[in-house]
PDB file of C-alpha atoms in Angstrom:
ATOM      1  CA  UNK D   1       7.508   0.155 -22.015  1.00 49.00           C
ATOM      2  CA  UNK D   2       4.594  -1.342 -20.067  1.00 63.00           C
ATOM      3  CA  UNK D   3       6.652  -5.060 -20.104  1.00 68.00           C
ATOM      4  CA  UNK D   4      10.238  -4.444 -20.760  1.00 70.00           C
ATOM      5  CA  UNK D   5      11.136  -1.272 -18.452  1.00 74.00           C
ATOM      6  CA  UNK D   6      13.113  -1.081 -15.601  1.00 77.00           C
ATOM      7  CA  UNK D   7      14.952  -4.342 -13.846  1.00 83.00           C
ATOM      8  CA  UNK D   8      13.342  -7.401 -12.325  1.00 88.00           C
ATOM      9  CA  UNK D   9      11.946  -7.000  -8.976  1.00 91.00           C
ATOM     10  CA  UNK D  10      14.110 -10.060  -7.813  1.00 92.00           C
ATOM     11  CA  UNK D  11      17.179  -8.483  -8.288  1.00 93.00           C
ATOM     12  CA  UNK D  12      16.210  -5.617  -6.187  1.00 93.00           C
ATOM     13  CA  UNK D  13      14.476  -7.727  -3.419  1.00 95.00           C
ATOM     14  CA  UNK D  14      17.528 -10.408  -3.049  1.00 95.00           C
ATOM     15  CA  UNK D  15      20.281  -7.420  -3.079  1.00 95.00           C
ATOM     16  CA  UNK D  16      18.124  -5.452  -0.417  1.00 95.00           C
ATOM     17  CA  UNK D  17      17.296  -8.505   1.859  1.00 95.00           C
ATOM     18  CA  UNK D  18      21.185  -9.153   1.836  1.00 95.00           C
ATOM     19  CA  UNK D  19      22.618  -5.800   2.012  1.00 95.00           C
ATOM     20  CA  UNK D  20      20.318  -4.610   4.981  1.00 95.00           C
ATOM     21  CA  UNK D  21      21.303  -8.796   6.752  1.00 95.00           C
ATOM     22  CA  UNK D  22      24.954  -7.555   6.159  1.00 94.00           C
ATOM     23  CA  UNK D  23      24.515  -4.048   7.895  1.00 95.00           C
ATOM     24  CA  UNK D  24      22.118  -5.565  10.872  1.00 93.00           C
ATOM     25  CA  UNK D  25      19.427  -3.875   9.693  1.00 93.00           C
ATOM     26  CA  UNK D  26      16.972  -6.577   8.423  1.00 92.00           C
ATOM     27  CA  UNK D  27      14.892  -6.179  11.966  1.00 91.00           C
ATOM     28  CA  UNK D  28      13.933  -2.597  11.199  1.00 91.00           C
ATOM     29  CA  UNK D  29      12.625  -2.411   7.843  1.00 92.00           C
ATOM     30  CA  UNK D  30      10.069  -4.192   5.993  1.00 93.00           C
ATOM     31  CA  UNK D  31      10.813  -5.301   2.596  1.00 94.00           C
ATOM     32  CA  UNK D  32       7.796  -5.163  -0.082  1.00 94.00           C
ATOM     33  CA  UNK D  33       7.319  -6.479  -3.584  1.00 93.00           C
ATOM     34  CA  UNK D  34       5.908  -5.216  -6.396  1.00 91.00           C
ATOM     35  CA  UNK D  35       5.644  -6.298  -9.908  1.00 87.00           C
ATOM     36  CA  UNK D  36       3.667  -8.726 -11.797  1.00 88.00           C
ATOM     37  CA  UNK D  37       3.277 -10.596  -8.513  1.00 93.00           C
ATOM     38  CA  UNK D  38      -0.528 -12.844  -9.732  1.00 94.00           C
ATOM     39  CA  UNK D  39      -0.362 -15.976  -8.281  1.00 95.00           C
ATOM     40  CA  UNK D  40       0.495 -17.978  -5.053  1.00 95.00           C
ATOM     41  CA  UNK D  41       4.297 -19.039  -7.076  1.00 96.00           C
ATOM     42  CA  UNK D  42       4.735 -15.530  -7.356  1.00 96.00           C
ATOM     43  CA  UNK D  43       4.372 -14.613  -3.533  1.00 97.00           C
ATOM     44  CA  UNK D  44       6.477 -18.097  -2.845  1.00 97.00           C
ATOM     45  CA  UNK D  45       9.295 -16.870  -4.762  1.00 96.00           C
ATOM     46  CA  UNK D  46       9.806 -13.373  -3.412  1.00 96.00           C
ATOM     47  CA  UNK D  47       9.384 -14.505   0.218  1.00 96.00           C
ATOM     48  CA  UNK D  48      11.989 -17.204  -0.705  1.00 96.00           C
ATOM     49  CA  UNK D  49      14.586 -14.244  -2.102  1.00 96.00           C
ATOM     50  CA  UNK D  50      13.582 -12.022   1.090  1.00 94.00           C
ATOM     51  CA  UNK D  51      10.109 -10.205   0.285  1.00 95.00           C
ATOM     52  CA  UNK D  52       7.989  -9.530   3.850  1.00 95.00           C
ATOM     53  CA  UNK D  53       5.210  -8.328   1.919  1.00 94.00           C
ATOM     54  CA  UNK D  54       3.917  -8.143  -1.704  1.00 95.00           C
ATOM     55  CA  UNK D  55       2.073  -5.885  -3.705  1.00 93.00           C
ATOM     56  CA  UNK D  56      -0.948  -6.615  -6.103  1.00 92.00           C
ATOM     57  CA  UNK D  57      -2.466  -4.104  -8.567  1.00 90.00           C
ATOM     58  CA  UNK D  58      -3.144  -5.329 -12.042  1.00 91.00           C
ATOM     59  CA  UNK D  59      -4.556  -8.914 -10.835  1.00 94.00           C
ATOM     60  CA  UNK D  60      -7.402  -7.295  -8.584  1.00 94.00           C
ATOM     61  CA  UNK D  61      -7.922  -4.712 -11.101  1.00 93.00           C
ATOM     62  CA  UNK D  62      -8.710  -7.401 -13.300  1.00 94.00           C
ATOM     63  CA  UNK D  63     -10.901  -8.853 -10.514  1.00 95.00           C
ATOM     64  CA  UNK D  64     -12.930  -6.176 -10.499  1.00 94.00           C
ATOM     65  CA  UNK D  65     -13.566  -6.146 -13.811  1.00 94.00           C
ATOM     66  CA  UNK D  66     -10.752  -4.544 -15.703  1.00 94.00           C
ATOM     67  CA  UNK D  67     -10.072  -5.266 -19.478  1.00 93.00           C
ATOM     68  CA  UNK D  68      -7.313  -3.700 -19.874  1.00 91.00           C
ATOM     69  CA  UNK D  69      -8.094  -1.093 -22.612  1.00 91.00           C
ATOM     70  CA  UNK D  70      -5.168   0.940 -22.102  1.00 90.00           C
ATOM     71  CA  UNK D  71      -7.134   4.465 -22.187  1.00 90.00           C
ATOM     72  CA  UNK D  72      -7.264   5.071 -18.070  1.00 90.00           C
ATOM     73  CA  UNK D  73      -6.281   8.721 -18.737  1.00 92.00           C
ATOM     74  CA  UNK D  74      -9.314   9.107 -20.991  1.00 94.00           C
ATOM     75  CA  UNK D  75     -11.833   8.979 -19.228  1.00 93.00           C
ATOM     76  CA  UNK D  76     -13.893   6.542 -21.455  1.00 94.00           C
ATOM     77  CA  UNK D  77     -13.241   2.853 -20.017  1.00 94.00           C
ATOM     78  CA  UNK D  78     -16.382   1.139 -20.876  1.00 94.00           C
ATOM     79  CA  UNK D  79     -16.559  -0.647 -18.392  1.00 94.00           C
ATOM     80  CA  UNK D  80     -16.677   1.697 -15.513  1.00 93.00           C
ATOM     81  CA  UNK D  81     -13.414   1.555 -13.709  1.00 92.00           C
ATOM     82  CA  UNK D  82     -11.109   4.750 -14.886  1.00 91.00           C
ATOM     83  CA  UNK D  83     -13.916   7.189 -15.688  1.00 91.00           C
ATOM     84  CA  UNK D  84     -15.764   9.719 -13.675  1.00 90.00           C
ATOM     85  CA  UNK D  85     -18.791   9.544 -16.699  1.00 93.00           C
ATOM     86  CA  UNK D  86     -22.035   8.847 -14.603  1.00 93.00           C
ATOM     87  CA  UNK D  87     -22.982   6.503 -17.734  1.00 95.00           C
ATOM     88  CA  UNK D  88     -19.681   4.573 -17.800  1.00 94.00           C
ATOM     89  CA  UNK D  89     -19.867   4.129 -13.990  1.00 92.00           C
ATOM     90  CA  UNK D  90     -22.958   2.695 -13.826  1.00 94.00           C
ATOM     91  CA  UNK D  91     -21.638  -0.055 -15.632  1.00 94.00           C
ATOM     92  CA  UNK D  92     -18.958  -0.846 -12.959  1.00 93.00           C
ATOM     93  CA  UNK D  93     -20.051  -4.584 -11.806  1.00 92.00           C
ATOM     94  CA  UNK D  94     -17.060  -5.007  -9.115  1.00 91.00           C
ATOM     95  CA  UNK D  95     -17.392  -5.822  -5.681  1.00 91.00           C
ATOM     96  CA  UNK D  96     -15.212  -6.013  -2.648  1.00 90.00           C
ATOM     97  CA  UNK D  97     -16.338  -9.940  -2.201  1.00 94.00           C
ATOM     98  CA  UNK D  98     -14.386 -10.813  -5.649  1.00 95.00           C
ATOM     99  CA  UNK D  99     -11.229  -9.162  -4.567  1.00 95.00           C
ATOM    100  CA  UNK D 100     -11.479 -11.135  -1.369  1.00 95.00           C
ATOM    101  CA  UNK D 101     -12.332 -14.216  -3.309  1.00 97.00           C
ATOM    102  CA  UNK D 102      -9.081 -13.679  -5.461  1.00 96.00           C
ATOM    103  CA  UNK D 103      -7.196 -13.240  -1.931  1.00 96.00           C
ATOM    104  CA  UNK D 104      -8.416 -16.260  -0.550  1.00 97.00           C
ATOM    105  CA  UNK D 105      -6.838 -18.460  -3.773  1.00 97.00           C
ATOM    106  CA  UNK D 106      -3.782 -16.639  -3.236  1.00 97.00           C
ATOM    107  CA  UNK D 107      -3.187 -17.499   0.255  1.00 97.00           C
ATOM    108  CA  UNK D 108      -4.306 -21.180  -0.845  1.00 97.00           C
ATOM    109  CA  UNK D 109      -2.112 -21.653  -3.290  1.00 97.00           C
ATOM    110  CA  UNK D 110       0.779 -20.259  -1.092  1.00 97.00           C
ATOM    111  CA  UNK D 111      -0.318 -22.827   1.270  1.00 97.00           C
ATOM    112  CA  UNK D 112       0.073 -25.065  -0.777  1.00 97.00           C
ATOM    113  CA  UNK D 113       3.677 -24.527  -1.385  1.00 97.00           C
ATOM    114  CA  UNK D 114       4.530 -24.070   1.735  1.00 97.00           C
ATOM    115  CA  UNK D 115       2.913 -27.525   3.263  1.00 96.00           C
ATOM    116  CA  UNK D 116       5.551 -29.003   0.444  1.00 96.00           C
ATOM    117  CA  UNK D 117       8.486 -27.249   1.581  1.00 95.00           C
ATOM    118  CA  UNK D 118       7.585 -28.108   5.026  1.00 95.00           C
ATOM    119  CA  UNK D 119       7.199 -24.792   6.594  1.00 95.00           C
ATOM    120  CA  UNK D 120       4.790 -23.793   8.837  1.00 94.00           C
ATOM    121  CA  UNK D 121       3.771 -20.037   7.781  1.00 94.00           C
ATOM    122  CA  UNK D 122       4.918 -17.738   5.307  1.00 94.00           C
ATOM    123  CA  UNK D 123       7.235 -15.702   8.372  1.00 93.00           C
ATOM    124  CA  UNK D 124       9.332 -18.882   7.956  1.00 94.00           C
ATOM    125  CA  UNK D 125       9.858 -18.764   4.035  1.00 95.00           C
ATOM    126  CA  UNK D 126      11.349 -15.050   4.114  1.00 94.00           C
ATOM    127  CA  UNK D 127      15.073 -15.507   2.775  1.00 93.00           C
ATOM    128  CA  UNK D 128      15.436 -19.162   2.534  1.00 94.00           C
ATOM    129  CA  UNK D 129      17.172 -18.934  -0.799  1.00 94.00           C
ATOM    130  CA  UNK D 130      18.449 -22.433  -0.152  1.00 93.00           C
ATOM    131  CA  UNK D 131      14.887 -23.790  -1.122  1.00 94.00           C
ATOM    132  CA  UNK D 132      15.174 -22.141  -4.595  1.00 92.00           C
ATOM    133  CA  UNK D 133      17.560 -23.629  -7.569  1.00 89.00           C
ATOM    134  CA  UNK D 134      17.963 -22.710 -11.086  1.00 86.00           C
ATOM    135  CA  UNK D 135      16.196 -25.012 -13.603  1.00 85.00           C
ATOM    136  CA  UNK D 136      18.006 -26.615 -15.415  1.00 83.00           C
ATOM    137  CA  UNK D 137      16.251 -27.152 -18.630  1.00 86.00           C
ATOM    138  CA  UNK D 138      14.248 -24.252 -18.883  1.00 86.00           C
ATOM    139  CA  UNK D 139      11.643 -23.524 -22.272  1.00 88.00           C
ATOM    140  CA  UNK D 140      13.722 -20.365 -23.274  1.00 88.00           C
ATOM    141  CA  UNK D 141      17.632 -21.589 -23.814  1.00 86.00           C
ATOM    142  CA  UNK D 142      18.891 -18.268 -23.318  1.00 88.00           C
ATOM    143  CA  UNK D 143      18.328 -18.489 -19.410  1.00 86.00           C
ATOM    144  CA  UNK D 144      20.754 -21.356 -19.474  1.00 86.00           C
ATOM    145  CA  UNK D 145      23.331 -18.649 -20.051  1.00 88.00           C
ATOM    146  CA  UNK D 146      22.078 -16.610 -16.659  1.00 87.00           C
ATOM    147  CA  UNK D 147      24.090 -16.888 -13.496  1.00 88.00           C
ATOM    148  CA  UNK D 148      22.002 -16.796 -10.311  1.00 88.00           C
ATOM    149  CA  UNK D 149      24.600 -17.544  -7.763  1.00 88.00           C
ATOM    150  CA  UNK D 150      24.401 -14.059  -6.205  1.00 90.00           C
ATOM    151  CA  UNK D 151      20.939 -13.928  -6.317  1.00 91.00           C
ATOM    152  CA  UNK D 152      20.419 -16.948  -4.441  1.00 92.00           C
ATOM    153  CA  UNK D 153      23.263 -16.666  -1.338  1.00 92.00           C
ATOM    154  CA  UNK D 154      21.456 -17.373   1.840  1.00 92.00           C
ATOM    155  CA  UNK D 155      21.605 -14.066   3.599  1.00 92.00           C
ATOM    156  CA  UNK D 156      21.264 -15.853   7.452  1.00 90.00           C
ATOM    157  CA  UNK D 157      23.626 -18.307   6.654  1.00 91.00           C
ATOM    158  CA  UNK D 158      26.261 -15.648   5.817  1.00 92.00           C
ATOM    159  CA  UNK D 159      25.144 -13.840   8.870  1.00 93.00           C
ATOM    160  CA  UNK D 160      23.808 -16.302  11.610  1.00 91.00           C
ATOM    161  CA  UNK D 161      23.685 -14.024  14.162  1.00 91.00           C
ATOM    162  CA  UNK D 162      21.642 -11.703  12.772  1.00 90.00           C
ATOM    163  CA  UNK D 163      17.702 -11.711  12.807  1.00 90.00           C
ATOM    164  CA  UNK D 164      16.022 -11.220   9.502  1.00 89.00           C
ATOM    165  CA  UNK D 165      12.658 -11.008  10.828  1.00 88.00           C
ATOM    166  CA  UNK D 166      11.436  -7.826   8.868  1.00 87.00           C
ATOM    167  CA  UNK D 167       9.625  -5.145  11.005  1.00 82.00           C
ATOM    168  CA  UNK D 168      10.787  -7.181  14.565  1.00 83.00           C
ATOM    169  CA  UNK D 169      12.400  -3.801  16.000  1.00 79.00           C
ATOM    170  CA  UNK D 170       9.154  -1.327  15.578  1.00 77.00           C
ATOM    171  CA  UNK D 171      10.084   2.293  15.078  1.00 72.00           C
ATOM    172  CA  UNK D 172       8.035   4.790  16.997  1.00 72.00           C
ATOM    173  CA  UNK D 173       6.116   7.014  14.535  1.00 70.00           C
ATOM    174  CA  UNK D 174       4.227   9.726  16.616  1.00 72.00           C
ATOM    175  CA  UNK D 175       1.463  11.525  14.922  1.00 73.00           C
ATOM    176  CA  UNK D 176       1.817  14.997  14.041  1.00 79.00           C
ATOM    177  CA  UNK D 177       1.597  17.975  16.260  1.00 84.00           C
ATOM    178  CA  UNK D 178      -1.068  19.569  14.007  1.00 89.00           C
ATOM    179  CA  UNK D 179      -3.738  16.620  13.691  1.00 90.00           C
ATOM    180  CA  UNK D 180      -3.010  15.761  17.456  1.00 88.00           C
ATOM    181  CA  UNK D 181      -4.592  19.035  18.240  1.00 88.00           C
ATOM    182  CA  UNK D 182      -6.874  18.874  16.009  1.00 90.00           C
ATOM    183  CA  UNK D 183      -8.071  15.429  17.838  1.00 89.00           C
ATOM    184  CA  UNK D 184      -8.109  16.536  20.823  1.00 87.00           C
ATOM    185  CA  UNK D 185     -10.704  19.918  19.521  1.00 87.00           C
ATOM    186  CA  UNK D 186     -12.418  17.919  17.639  1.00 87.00           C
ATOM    187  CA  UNK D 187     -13.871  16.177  20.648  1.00 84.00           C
ATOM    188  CA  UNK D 188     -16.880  18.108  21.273  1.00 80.00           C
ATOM    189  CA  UNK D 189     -17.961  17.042  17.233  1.00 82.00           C
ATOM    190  CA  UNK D 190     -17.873  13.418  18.060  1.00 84.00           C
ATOM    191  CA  UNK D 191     -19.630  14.092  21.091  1.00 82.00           C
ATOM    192  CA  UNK D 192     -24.071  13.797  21.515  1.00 77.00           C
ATOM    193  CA  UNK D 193     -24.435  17.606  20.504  1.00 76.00           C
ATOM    194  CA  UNK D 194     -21.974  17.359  18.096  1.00 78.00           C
ATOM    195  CA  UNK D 195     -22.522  20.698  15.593  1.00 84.00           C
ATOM    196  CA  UNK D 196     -20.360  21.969  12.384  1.00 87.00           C
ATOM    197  CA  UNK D 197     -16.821  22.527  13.747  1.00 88.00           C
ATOM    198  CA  UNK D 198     -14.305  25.239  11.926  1.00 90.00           C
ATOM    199  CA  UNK D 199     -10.299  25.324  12.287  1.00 91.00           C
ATOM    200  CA  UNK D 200      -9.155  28.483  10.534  1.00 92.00           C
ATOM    201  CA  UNK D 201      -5.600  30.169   9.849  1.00 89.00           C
ATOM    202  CA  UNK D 202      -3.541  26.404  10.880  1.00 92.00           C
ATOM    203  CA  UNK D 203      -0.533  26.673   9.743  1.00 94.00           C
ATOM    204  CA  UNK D 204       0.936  23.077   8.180  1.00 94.00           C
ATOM    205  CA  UNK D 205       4.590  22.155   8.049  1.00 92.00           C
ATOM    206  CA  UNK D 206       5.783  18.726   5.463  1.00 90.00           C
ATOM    207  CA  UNK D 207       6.563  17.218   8.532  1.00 88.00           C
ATOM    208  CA  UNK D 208       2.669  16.951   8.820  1.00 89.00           C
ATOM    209  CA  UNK D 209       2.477  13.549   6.640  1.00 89.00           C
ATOM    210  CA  UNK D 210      -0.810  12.097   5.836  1.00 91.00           C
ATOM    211  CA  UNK D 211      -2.611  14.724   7.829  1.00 93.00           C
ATOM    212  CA  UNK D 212      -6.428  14.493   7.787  1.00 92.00           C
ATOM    213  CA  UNK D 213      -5.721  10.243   7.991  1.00 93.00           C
ATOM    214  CA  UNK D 214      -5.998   9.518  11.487  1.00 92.00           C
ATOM    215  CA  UNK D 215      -8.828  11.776  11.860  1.00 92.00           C
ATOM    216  CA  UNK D 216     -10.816  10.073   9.260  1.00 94.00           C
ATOM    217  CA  UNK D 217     -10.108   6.817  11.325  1.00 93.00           C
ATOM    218  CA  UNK D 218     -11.622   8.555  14.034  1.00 92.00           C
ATOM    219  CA  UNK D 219     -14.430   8.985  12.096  1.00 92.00           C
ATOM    220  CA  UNK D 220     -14.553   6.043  10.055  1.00 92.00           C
ATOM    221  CA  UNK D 221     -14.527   4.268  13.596  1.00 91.00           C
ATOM    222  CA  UNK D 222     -17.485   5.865  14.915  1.00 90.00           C
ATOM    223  CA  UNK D 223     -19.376   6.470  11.991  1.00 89.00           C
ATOM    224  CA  UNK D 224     -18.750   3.841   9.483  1.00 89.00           C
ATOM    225  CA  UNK D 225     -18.867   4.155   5.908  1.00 86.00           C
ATOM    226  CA  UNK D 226     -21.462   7.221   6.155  1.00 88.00           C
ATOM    227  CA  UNK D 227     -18.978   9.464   7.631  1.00 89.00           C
ATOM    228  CA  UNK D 228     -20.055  12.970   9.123  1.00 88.00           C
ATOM    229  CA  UNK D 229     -23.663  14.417   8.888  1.00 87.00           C
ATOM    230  CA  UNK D 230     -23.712  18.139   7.477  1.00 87.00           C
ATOM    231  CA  UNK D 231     -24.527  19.050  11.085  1.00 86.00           C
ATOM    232  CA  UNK D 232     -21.384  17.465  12.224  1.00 86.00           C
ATOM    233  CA  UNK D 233     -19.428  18.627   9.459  1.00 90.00           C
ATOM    234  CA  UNK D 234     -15.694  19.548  10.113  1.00 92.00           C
ATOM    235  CA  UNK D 235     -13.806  22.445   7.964  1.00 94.00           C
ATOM    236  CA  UNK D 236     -10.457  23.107   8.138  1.00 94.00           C
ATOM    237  CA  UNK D 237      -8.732  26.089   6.199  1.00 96.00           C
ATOM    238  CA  UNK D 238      -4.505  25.480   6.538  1.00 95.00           C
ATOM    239  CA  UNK D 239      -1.441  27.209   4.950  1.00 95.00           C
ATOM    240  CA  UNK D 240       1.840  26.354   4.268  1.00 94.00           C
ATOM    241  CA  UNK D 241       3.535  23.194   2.801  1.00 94.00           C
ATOM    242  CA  UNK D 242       1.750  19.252   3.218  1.00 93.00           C
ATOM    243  CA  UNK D 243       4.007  16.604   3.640  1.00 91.00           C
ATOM    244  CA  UNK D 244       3.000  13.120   1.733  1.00 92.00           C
ATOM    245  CA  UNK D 245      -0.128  11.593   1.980  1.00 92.00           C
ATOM    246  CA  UNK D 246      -2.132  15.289   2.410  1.00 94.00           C
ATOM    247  CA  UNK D 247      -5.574  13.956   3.662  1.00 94.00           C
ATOM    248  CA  UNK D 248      -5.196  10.545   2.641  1.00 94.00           C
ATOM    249  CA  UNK D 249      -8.612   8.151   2.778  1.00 93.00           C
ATOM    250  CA  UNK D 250      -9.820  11.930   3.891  1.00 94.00           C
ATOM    251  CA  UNK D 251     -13.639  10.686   5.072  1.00 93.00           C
ATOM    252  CA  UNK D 252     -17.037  12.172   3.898  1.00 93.00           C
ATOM    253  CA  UNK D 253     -17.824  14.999   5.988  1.00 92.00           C
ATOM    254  CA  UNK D 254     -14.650  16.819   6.680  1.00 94.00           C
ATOM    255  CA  UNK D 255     -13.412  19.770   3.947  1.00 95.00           C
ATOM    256  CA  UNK D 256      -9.688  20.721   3.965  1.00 95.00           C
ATOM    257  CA  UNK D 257      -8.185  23.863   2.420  1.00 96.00           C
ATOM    258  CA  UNK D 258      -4.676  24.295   1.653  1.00 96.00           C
ATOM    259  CA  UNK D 259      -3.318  27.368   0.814  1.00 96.00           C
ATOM    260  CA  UNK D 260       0.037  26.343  -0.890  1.00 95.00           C
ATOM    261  CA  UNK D 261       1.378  23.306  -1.575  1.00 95.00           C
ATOM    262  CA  UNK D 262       1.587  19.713  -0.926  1.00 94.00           C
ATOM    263  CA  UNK D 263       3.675  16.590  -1.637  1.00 93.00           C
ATOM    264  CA  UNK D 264       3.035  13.655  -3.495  1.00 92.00           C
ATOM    265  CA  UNK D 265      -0.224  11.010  -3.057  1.00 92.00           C
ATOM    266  CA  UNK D 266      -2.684  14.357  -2.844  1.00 94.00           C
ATOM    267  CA  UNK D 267      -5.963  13.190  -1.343  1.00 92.00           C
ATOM    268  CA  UNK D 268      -5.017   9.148  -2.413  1.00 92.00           C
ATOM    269  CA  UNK D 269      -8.101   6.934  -1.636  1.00 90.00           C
ATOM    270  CA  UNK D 270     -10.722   9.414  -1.194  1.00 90.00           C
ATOM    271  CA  UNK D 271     -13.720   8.774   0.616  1.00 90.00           C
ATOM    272  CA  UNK D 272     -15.864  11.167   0.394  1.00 90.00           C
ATOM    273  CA  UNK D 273     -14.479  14.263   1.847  1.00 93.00           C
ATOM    274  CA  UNK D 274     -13.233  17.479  -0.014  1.00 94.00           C
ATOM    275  CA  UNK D 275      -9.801  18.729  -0.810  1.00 96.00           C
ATOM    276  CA  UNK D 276      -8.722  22.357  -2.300  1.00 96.00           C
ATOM    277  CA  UNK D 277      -5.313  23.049  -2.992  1.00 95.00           C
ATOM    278  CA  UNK D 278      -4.359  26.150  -4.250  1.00 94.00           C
ATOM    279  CA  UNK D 279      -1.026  28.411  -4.521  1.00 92.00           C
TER     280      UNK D 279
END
């Protein structure tokens, strides 16, 4: 299951890039790939088929120390990554600088490739499927038999007139109605005399997605790492239904309470603060 589910991600990334080129669409949205993406080649090779971005997981897990033990939901990994054990933890040797490292070889690699392909930044690789070709004496014979000819139809060149830049045309996203009044109480916290602050009875619709975020930025911004004191602490006591993303990166110092029910990515990225969810 873990290597053989599910179709390749290039499939999915060259049908997307061409179907949204087709429809004039490209400009709007902002294509991402996921998937076993490690090295510089990797990134090359999905910008190439029409990737704007790229997602890593396993790689900087690794980085950080992972060994890949394959009991996460056990709360035993030995070396301090998938536990909450106070003893396991302390074993956890991973720091932020060997992620960064990692990042760093990434983007020189991909560098690399693009200095000899002639291209000036990464922007300029997205969707040139002319600079990719099928090998063709590859190790396994079987891919011999594979026809890539769809995959590899130059989305710009069947459209000229079309702009493929990913994420050119921003879309306005306005912040909730609930956290922008929140923001605009919460004021008087962030202010010299700041004391503890309580919102009771606010009522939350799943329009509301990834309430609590922006006001952890807010504090985050002002505070750093640390978050709120005690004295400054914020509560906030809601009902009704959470969109996605309820108090996401939520920051130390500010409790939520949700009386009902929220959507998926609960409380993803904690940092520090306090979430209660209950029906």
């Amino acid at each position: 299951g873990i290597k053989h589910a599910g179709l390749p991600w290039e499939l999915g990334v060259a049908e997307t890039h061409q179907v949204l080129t087709m429809n004039n669409l490209r400009s709007r949205v902002v294509l991402q790939a996921d998937g076993q993406i490690r090295t510089g080649r990797d990134v090359m090779i999905a910008a190439l088929l029409g990737a704007d971005e790229f997602g890593m997981s396993t790689a900087p897990l690794i980085v950080l120390g992972c060994t890949m033990m394959r009991k996460c939901h056990l709360n035993t990994c030995p070396v301090g990554v998938a536990t909450q054990d106070p003893i396991l933890r302390a074993k956890f040797e991973g720091k932020p600088e060997h992620v960064v490292n990692y990042m760093f070889m990434v983007a020189e690699e991909v560098r690399y490739f693009l200095s000899k392909l002639g291209l000036r930044k990464l922007e300029d690789a997205v969707g040139r499927t002319d600079l990719l070709y099928a090998s063709s004496n590859p190790v396994n014979k079987k891919a011999t038999m594979l026809e890539f000819g769809s995959i590899l139809k130059n989305a710009q060149q069947m459209f000229p007139n079309v702009s493929i830049r990913g994420g050119s045309v921003k879309q306005v996203i306005e912040l909730g109605a609930l956290e922008t009044q929140l923001l605009t109480e919460l004021e008087e916290v962030f202010s010299e005399a700041g004391h503890h602050k309580v919102f009771d009875n606010k009522f939350i619709t799943n329009l509301d997605r990834t309430f609590g975020t922006r006001i952890s930025y807010e504090i985050s911004k002002r505070y750093g790492e640390l978050g709120l004191e005690e004295s400054r602490s914020i509560t906030i006591n809601l009902k009704g239904h959470a969109g996605q993303s309820f108090c996401a990166f939520l920051a130390k110092g500010v409790s939520v309470t949700l009386e009902g029910d929220a959507n998926d990515y609960v409380g993803k990225c904690l940092s520090g603060g306090s979430i209660v969810v209950f029906p």
